[in-house]
mmCIF file of C-alpha atoms and ligand atoms in Angstrom:
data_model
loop_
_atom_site.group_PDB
_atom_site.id
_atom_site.type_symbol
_atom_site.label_atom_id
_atom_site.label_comp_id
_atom_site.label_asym_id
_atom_site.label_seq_id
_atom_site.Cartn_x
_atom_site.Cartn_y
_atom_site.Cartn_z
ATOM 1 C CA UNK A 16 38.384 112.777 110.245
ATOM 2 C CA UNK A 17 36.438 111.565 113.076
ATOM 3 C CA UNK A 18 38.058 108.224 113.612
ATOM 4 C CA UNK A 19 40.465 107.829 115.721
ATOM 5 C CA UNK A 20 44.099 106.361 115.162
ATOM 6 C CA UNK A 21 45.233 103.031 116.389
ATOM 7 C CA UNK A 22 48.838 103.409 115.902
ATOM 8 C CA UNK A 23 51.096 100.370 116.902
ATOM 9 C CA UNK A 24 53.766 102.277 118.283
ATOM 10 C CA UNK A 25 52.676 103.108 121.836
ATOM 11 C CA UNK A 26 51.508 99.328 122.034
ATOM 12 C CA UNK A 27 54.416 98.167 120.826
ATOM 13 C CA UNK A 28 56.524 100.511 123.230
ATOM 14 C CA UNK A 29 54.542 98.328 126.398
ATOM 15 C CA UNK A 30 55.274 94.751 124.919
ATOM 16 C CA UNK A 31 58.798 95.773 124.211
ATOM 17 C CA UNK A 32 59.203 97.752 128.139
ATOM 18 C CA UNK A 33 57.771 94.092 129.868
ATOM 19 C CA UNK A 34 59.922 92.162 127.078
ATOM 20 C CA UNK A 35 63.099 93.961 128.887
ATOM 21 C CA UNK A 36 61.974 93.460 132.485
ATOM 22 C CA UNK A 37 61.298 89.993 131.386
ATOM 23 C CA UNK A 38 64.398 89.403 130.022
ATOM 24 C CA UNK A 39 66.530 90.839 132.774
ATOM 25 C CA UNK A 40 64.939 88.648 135.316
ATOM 26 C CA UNK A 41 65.412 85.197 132.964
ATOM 27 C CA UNK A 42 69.326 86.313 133.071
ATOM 28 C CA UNK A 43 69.401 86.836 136.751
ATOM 29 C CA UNK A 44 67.725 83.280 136.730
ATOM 30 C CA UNK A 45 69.322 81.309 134.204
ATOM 31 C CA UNK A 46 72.143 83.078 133.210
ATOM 32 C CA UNK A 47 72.086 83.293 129.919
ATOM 33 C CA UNK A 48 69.634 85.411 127.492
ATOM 34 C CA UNK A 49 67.392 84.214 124.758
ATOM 35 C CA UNK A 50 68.902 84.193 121.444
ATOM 36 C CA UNK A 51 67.620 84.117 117.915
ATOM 37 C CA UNK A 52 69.013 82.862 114.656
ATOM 38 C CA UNK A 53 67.767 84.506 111.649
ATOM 39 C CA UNK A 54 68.155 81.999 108.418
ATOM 40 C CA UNK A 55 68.463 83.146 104.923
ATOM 41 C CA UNK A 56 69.709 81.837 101.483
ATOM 42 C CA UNK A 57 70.986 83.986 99.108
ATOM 43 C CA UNK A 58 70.415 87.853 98.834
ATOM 44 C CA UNK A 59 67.269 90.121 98.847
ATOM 45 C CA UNK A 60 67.162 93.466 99.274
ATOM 46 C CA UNK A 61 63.990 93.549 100.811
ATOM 47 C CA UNK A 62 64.735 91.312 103.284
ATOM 48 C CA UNK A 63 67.955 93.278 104.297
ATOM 49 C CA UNK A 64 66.285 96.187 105.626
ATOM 50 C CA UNK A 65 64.032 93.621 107.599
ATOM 51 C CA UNK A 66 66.894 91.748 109.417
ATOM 52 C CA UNK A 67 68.644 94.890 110.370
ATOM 53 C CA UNK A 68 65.040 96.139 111.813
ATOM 54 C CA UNK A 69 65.466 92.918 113.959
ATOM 55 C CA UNK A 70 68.764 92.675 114.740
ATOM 56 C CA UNK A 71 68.622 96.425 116.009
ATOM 57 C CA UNK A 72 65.408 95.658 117.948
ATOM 58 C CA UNK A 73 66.865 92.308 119.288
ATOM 59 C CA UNK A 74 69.951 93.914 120.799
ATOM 60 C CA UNK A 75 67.707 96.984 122.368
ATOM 61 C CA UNK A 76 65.760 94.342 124.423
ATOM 62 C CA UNK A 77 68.956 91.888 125.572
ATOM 63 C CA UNK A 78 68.284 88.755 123.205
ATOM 64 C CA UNK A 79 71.356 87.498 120.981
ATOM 65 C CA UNK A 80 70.925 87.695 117.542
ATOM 66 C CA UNK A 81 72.726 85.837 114.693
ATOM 67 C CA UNK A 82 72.273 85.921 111.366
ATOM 68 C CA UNK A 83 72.979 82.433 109.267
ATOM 69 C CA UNK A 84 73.730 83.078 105.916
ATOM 70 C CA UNK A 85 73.068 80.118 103.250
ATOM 71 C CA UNK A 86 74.141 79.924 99.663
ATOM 72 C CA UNK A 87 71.493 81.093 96.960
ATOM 73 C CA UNK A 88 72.197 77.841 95.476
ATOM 74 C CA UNK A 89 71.387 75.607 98.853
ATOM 75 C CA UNK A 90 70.192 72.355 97.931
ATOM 76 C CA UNK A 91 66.542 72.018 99.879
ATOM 77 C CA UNK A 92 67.898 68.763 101.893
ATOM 78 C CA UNK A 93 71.210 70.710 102.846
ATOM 79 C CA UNK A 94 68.368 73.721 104.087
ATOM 80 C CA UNK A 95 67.007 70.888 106.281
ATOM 81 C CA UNK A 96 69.807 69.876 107.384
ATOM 82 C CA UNK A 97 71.517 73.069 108.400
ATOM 83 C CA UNK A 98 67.470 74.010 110.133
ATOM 84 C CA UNK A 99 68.440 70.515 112.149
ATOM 85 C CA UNK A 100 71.458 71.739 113.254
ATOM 86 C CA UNK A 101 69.419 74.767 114.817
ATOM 87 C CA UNK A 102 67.041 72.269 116.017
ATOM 88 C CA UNK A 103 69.448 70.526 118.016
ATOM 89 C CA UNK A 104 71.751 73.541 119.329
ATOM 90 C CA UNK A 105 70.722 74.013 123.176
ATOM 91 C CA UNK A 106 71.971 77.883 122.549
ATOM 92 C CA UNK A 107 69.263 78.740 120.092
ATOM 93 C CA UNK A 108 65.594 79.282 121.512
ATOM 94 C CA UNK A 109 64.044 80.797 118.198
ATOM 95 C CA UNK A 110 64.578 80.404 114.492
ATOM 96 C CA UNK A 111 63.045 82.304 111.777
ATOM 97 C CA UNK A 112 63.421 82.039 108.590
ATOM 98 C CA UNK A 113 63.867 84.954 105.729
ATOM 99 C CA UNK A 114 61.373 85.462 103.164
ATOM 100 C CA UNK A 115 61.465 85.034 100.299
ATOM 101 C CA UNK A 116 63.388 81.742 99.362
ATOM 102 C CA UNK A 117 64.782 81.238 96.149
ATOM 103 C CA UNK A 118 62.687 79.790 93.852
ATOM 104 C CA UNK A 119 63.976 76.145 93.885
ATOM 105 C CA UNK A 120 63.265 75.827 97.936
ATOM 106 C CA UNK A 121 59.716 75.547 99.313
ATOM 107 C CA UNK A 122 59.254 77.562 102.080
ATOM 108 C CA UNK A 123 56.176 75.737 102.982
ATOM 109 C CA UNK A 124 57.911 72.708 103.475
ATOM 110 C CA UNK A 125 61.188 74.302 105.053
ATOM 111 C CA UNK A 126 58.957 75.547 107.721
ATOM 112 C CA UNK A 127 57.544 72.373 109.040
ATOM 113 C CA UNK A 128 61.339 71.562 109.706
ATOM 114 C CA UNK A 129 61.696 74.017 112.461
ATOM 115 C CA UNK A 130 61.450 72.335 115.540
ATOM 116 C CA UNK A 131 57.843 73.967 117.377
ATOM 117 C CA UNK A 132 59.661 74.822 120.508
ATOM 118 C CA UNK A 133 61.262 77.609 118.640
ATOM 119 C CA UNK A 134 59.285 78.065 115.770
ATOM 120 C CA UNK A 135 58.616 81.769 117.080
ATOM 121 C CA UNK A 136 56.791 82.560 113.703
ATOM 122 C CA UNK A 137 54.225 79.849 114.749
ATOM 123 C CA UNK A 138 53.893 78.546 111.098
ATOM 124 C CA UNK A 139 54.341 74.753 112.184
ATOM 125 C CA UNK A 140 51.343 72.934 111.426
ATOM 126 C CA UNK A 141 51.583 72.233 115.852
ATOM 127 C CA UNK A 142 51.445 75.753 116.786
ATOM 128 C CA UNK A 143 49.003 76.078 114.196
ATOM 129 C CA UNK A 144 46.732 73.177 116.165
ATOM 130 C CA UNK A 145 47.692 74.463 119.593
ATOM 131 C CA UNK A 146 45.622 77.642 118.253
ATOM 132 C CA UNK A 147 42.641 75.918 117.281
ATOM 133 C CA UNK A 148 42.116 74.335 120.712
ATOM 134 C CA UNK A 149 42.930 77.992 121.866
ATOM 135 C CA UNK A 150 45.777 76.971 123.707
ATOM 136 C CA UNK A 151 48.899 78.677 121.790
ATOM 137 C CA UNK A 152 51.284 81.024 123.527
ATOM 138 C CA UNK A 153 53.353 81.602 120.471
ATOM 139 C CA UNK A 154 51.266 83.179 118.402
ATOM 140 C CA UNK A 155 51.353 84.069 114.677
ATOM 141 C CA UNK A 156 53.048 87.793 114.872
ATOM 142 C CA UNK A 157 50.328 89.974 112.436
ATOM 143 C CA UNK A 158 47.345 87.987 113.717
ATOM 144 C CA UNK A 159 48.412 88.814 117.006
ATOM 145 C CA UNK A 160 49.595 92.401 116.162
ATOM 146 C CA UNK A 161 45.879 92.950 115.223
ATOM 147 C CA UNK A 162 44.474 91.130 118.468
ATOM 148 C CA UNK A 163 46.925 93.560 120.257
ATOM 149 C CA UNK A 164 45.534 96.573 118.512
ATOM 150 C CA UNK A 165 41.871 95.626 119.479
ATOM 151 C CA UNK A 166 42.900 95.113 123.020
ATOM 152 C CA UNK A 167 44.355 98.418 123.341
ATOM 153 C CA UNK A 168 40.961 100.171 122.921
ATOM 154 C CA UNK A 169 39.511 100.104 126.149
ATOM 155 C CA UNK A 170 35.869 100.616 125.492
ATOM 156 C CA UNK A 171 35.867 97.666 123.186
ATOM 157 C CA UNK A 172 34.514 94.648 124.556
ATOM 158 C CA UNK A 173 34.947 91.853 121.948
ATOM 159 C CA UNK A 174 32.202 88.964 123.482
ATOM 160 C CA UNK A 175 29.808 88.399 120.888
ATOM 161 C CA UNK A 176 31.106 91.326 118.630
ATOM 162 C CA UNK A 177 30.681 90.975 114.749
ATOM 163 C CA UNK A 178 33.952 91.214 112.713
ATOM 164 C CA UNK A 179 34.981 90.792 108.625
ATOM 165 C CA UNK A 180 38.724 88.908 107.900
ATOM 166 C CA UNK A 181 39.268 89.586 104.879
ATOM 167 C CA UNK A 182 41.917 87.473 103.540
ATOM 168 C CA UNK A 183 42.821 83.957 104.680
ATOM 169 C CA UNK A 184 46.304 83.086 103.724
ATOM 170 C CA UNK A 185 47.909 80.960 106.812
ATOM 171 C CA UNK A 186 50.059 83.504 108.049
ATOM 172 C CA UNK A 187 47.575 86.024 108.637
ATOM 173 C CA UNK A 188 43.774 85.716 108.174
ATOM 174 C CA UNK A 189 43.238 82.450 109.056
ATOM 175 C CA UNK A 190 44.780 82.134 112.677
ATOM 176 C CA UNK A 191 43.678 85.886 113.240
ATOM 177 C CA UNK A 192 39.976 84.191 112.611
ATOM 178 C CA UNK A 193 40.977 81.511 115.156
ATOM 179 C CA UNK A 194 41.933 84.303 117.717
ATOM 180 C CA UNK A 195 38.604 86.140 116.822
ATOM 181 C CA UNK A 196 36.886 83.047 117.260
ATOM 182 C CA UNK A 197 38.618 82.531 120.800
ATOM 183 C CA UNK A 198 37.122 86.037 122.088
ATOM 184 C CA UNK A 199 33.803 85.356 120.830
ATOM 185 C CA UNK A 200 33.753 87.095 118.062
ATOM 186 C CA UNK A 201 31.412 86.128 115.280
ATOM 187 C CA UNK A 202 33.880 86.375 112.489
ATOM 188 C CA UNK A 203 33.269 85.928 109.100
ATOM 189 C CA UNK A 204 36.265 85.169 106.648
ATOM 190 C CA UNK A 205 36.180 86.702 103.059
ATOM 191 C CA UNK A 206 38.452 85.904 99.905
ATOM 192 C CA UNK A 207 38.804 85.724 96.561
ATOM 193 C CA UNK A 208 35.595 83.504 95.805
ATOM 194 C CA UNK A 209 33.763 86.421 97.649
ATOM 195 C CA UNK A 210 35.661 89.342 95.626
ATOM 196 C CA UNK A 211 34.582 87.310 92.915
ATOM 197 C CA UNK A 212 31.047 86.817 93.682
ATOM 198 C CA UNK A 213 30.431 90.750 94.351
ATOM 199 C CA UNK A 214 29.756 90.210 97.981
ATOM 200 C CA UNK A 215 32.702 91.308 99.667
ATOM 201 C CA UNK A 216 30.951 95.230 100.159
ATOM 202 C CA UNK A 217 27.907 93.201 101.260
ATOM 203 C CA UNK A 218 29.962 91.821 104.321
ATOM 204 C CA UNK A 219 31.900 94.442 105.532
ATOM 205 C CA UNK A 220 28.604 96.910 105.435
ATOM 206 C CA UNK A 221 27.771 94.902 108.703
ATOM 207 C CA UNK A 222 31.114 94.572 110.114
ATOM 208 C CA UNK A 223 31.611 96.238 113.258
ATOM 209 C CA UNK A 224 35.164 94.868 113.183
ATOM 210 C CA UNK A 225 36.966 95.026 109.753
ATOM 211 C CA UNK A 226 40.675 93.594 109.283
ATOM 212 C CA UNK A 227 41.974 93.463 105.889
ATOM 213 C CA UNK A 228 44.845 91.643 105.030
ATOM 214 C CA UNK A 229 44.938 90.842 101.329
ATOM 215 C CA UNK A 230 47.994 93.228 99.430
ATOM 216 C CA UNK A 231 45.418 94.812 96.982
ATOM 217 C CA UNK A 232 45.405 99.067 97.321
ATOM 218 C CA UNK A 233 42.297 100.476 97.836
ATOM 219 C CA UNK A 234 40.245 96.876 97.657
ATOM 220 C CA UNK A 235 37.829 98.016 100.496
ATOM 221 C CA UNK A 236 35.974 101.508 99.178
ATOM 222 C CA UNK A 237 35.605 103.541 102.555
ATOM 223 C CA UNK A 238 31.895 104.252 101.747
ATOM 224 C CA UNK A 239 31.305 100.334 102.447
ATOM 225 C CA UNK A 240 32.482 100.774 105.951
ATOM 226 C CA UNK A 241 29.642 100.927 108.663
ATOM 227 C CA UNK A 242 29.260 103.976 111.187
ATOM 228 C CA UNK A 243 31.611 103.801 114.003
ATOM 229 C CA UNK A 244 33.058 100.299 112.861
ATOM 230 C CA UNK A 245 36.716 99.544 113.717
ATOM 231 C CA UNK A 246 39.076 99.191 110.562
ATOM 232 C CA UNK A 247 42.790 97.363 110.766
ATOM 233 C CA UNK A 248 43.855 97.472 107.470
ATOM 234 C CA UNK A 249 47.129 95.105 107.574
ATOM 235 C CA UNK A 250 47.802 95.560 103.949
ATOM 236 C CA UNK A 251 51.386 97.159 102.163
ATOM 237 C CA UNK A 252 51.129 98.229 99.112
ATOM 238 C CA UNK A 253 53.191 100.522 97.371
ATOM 239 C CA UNK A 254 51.615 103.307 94.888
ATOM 240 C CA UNK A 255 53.189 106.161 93.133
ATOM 241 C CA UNK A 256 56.468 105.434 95.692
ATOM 242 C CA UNK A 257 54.431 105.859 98.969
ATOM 243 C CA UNK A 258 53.232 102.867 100.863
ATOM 244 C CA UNK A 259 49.598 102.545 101.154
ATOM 245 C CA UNK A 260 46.869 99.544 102.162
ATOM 246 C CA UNK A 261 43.909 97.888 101.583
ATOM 247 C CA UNK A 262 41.232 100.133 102.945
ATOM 248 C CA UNK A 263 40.804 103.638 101.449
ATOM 249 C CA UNK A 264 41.900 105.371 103.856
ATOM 250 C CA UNK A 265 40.527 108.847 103.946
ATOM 251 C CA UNK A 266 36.947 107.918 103.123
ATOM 252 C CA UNK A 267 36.917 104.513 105.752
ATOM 253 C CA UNK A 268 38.527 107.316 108.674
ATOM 254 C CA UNK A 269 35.283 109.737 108.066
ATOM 255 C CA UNK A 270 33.162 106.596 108.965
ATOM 256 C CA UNK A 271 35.145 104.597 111.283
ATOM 257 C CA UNK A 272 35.594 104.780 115.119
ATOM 258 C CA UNK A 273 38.935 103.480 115.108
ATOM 259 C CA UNK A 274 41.648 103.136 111.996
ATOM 260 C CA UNK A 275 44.970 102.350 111.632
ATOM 261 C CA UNK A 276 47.562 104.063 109.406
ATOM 262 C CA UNK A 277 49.081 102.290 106.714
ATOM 263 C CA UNK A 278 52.061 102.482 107.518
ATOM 264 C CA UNK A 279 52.234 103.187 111.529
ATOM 265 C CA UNK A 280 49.651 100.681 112.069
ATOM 266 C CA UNK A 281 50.397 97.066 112.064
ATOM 267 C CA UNK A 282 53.821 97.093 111.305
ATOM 268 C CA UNK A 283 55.597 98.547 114.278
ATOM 269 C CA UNK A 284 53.617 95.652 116.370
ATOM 270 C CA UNK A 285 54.694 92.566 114.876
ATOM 271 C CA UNK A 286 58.348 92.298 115.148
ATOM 272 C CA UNK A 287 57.653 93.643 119.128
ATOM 273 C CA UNK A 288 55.795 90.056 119.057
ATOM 274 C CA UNK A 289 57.975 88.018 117.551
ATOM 275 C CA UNK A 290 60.386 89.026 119.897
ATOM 276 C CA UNK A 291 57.707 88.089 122.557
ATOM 277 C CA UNK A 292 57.854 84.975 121.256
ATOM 278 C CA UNK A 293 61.681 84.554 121.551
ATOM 279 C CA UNK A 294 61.009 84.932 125.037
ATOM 280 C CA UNK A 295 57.714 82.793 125.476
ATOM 281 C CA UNK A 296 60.142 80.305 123.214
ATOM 282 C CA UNK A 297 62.778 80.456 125.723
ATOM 283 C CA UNK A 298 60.794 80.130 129.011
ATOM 284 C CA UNK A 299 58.740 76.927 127.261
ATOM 285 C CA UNK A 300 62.559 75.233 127.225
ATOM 286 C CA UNK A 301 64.025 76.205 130.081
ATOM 287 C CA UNK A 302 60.960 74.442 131.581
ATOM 288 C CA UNK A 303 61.200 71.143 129.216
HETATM 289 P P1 NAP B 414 48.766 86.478 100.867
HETATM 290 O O1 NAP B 414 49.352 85.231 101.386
HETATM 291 O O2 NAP B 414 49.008 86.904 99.462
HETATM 292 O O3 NAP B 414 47.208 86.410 101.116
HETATM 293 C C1 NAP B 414 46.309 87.350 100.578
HETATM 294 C C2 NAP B 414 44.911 86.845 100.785
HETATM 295 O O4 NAP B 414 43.966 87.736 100.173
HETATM 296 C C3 NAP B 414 44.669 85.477 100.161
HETATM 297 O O5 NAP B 414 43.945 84.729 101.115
HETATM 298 C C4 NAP B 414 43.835 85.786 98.927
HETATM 299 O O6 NAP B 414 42.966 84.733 98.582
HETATM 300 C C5 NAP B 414 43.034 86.986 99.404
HETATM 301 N N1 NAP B 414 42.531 87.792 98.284
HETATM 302 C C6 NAP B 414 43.134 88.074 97.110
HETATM 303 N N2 NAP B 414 42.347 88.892 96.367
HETATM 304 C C7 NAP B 414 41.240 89.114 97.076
HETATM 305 C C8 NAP B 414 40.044 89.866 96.827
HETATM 306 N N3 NAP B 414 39.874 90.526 95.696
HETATM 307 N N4 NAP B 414 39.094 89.866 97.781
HETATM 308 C C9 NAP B 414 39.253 89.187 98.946
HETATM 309 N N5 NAP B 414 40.359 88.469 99.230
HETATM 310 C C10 NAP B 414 41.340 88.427 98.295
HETATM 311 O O7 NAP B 414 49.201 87.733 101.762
HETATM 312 P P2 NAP B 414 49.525 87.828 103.341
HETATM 313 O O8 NAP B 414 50.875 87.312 103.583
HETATM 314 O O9 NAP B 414 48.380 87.327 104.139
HETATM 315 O O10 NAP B 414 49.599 89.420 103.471
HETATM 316 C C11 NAP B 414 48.483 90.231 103.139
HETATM 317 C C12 NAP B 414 48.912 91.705 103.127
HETATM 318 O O11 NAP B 414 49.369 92.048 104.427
HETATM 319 C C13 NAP B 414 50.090 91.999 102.187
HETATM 320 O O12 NAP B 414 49.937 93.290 101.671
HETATM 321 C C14 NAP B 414 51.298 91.963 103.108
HETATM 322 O O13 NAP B 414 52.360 92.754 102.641
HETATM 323 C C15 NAP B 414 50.705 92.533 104.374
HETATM 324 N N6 NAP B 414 51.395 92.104 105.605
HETATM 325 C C16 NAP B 414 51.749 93.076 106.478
HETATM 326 C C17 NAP B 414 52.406 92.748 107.661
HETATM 327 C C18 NAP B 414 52.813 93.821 108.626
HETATM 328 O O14 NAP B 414 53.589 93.562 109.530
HETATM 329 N N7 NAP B 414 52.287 95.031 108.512
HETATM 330 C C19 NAP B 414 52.704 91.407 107.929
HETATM 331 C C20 NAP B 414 52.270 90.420 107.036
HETATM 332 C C21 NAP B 414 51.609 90.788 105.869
HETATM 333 P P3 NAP B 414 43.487 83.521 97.626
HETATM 334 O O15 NAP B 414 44.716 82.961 98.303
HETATM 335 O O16 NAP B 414 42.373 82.571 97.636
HETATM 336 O O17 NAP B 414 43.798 84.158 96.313
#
């Protein structure tokens, strides 16, 4: 395999060492620590292994974490209203909210409730403009996870660099294109209409830069990938009882520079930036 690994660990090690320092030296100034309220209605098993990831991770680095549990059967105005109440309590600097909702609650619309000072997913449709104009410091966790992963190969100089999305949901491949696009990066975004169309090998044949974040195994064939290109594949999907991605992987690594293992790639980066973002949330209100 003559790619090399781009493993999120070690990367996410660094954020999570300057998170600490950071921390400690908000407490010596404002005496308190960041905290973060976790939201969710009803139960999900999924989602339970996800908080306690958090929760643990929260604790390690000094920020106060709470978990608000709300009734599967929430009406969605009483959701608002209990989001408000987060809104409005000084004591809170971020708020997420657990995925997935029941059925009768749009989580599209819950999230525009979440005030954008500590919306620390940056899902509000302001954090959302603040990243067109290039100016966001909270920034969506997996697009930023991959911008991380880029910057941590030190060869790579992104200015005028040609890179593939593929993918463009709003939590992902579309504000990872807006980051691209903020480096310089000529980025091209793919989806279904080009999976449809027969293209999508067309595009990522040029790629030097290929990020994947669609939820389909094995969508990109590894013989499509160009010589020495750099592959993120941000994809879970599980097959047979393992998890797996997007990208085949074994075939992509004999072609690639630079790949990331699914899992050991992405993952172990974005909850070190959400919790970056507790702290960028935090700093952003102490100074309001
Ligand atoms: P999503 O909202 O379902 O978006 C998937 C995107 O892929 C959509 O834009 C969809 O287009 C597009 N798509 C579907 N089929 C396609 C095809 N054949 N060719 C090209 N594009 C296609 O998913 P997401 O939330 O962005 O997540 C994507 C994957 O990343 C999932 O596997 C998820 O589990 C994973 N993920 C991992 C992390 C992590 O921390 N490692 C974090 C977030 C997400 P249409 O909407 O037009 O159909």
């Amino acid at each position: 395999m003559p790619a090399k690994l781009l493993e999120g660990k070690s990367v996410a090690l660094k954020i999570k060492e300057n998170i600490k320092l950071e921390i400690e030296a908000l407490k010596n100034k404002y005496g308190v620590c960041p905290k973060l309220v976790s939201v969710q209605a009803g139960e999900n098993s999924a989602s339970e292994i996800y908080i306690k990831s958090q929760e643990k991770i929260a604790k390690d680095l000094g920020i106060n974490y709470e978990l608000k549990k709300l009734d599967a059967g929430i009406k969605q105005d009483e959701f608002i209203k209990a989001i408000d109440a987060l809104n409005r309590d000084k004591s809170v600097n971020g708020i997420i909210i657990q995925m997935p909702l029941p059925q009768h609650i749009d989580a599209k619309i819950i999230s525009r409730y979440v005030s954008p000072l500590k919306d620390i997913e940056a899902v509000h449709p302001q954090n959302m403009g603040e990243l067109v104009f290039g100016k966001a410091k909270i920034l969506p966790c997996t697009a930023a996870a991959c911008m991380e992963l880029l910057n941590s190969i030190e060869s790579l100089e992104l200015y005028g660099k040609e890179a593939v999305v593929v993918g463009h949901s709003e939590i992902v491949g579309k504000p990872l294109a807006l980051l691209l696009l903020n480096k310089f990066v000529t980025t091209t975004v793919c989806h279904i209409a080009t999976g449809q169309r027969g293209t999508l090998p067309d595009f990522i044949k040029k790629a030097e830069i290929v990020i994947v974040a669609v939820g389909k195994a094995g969508l990109v064939k590894g013989d499509w990938i160009k010589e020495g290109a750099i592959v993120i594949d941000v994809g879970i999907n599980r097959v047979e009882g393992k998890i797996a991605g997007d990208v085949e992987f074994d075939k992509a690594a004999e072609k690639a520079s630079y790949i990331t293992p699914v899992p050991g790639g992405i993952g172990p980066l974005t909850v070190a930036i959400l919790m970056r973002n507790v702290v960028e949330a935090f700093k952003q209100q102490q100074a309001k």
